[in-house]
PDB file of C-alpha atoms in Angstrom:
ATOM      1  CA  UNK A   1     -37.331   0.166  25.115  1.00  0.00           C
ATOM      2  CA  UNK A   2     -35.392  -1.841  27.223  1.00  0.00           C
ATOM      3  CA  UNK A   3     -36.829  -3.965  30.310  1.00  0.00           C
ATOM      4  CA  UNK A   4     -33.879  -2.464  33.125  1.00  0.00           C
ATOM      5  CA  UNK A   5     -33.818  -3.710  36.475  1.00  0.00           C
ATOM      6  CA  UNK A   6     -32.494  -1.144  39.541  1.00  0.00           C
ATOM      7  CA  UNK A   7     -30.113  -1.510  41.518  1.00  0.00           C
ATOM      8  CA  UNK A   8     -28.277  -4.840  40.674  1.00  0.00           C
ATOM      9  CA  UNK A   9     -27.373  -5.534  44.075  1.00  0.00           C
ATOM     10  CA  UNK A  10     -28.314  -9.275  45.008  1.00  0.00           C
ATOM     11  CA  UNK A  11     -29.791  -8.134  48.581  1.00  0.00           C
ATOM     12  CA  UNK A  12     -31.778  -5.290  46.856  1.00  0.00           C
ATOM     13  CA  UNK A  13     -35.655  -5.832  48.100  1.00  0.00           C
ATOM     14  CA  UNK A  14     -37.659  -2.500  47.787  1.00  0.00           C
ATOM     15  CA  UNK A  15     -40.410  -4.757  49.187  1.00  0.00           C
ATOM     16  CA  UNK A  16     -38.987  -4.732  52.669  1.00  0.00           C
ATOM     17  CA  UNK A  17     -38.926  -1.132  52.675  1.00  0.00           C
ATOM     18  CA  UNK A  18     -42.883  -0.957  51.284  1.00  0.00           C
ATOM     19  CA  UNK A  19     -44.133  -3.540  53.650  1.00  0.00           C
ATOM     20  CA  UNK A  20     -42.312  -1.755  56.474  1.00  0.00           C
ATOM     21  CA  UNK A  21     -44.441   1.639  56.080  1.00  0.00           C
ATOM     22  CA  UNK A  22     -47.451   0.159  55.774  1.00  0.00           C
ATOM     23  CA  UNK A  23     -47.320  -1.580  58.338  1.00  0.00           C
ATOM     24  CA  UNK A  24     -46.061   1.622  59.950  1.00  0.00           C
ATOM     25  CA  UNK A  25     -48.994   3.679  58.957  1.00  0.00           C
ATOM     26  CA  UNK A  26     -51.297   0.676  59.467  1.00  0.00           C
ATOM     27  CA  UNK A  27     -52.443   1.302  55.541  1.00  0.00           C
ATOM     28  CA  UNK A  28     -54.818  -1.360  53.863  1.00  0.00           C
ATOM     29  CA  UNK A  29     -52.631  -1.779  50.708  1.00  0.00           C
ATOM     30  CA  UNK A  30     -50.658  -0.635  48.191  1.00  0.00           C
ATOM     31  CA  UNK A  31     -53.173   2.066  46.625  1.00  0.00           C
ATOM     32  CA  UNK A  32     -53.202   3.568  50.257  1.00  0.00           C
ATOM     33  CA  UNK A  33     -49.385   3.856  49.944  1.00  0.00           C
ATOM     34  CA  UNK A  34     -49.288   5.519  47.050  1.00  0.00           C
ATOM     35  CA  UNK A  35     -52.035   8.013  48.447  1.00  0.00           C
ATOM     36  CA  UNK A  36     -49.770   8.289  51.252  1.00  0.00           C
ATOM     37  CA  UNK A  37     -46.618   8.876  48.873  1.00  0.00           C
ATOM     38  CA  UNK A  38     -48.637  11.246  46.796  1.00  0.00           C
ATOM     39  CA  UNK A  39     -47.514   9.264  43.697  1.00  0.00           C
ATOM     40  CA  UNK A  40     -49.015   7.631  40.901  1.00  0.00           C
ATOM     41  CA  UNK A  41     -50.056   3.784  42.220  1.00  0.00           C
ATOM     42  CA  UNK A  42     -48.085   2.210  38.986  1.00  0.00           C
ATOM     43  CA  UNK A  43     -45.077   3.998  40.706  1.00  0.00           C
ATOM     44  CA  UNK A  44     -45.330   1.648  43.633  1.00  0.00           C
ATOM     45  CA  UNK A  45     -46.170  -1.243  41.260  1.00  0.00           C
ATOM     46  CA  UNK A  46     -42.418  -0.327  39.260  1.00  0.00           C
ATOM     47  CA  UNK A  47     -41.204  -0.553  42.675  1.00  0.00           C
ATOM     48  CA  UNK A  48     -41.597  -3.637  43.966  1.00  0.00           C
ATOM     49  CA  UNK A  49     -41.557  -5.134  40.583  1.00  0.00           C
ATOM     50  CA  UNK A  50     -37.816  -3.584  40.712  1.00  0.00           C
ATOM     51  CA  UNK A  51     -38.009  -1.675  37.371  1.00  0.00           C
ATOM     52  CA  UNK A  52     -38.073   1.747  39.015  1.00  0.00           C
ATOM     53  CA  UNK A  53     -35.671   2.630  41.858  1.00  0.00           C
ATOM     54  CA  UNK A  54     -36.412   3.705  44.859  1.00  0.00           C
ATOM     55  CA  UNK A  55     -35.542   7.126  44.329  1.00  0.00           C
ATOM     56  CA  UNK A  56     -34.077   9.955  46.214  1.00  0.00           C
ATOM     57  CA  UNK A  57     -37.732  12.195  46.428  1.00  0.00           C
ATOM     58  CA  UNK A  58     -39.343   8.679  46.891  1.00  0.00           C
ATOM     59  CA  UNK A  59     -37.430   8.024  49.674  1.00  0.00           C
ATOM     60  CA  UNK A  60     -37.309  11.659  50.971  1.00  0.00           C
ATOM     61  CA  UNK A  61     -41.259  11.059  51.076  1.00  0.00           C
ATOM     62  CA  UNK A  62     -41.248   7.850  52.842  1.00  0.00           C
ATOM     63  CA  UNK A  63     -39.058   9.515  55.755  1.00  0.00           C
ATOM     64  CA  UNK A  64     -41.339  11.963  55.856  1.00  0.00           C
ATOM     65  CA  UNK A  65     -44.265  10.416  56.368  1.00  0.00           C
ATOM     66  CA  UNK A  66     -43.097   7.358  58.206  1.00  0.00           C
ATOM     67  CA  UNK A  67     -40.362   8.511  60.547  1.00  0.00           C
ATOM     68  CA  UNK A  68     -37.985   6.025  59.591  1.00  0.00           C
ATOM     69  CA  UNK A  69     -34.907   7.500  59.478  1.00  0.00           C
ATOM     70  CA  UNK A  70     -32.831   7.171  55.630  1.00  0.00           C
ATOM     71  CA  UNK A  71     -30.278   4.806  56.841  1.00  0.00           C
ATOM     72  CA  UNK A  72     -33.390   2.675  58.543  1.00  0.00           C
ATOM     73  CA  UNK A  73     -35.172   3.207  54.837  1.00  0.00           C
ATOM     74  CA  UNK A  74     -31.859   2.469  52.854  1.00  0.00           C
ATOM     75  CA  UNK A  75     -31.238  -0.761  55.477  1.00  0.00           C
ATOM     76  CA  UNK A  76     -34.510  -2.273  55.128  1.00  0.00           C
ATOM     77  CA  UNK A  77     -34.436  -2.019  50.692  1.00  0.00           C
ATOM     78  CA  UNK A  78     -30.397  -3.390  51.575  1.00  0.00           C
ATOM     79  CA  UNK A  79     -28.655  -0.695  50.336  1.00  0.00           C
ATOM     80  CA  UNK A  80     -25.425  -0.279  52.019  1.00  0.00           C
ATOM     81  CA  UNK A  81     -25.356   3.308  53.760  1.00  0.00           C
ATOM     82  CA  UNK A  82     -23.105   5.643  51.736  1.00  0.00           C
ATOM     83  CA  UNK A  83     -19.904   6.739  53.300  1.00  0.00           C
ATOM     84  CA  UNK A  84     -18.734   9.959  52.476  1.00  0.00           C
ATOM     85  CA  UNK A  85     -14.844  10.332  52.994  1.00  0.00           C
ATOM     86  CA  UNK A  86     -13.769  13.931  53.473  1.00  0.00           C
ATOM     87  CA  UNK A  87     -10.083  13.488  53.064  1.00  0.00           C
ATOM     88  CA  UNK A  88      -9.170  13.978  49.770  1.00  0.00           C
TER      89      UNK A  88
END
């Protein structure tokens, strides 16, 4: 099994984006996240340790809960927002 890291993008921090909904939701730490998230608390480990993404139901979740909007969630982990051209 190999050890991957997501995404390879040098200004990728997922811990931004963490920090930023905790602080939100005034949570004590990273177990009350994952309550929060409804995931698994080794999820949120994988996260910031940036072997798992930040994927789209993840990040669906955190919208959810925290009212950040996506691009505010996809600006904080600094992921470019996706532009969709509709010109073929």
């Amino acid at each position: 099994m190999t050890n991957r890291r997501f995404p390879e993008e040098p200004t990728y921090d997922p811990n931004k984006v963490l920090d930023a909904i905790i602080e939100r939701l005034q949570l004590k730490n990273d177990a009350a996240l994952s309550r929060a998230l409804e995931v698994a608390p080794p999820v949120i480990s994988k996260i910031r340790h940036r072997t798992l993404p930040i994927g789209a139901t993840i990040l669906l979740r955190m919208h959810e809960i925290s009212d950040f909007s996506i691009r505010e969630l996809r600006a904080m982990m600094g992921v470019p927002a996706v532009s969709i051209s509709l010109n073929a």
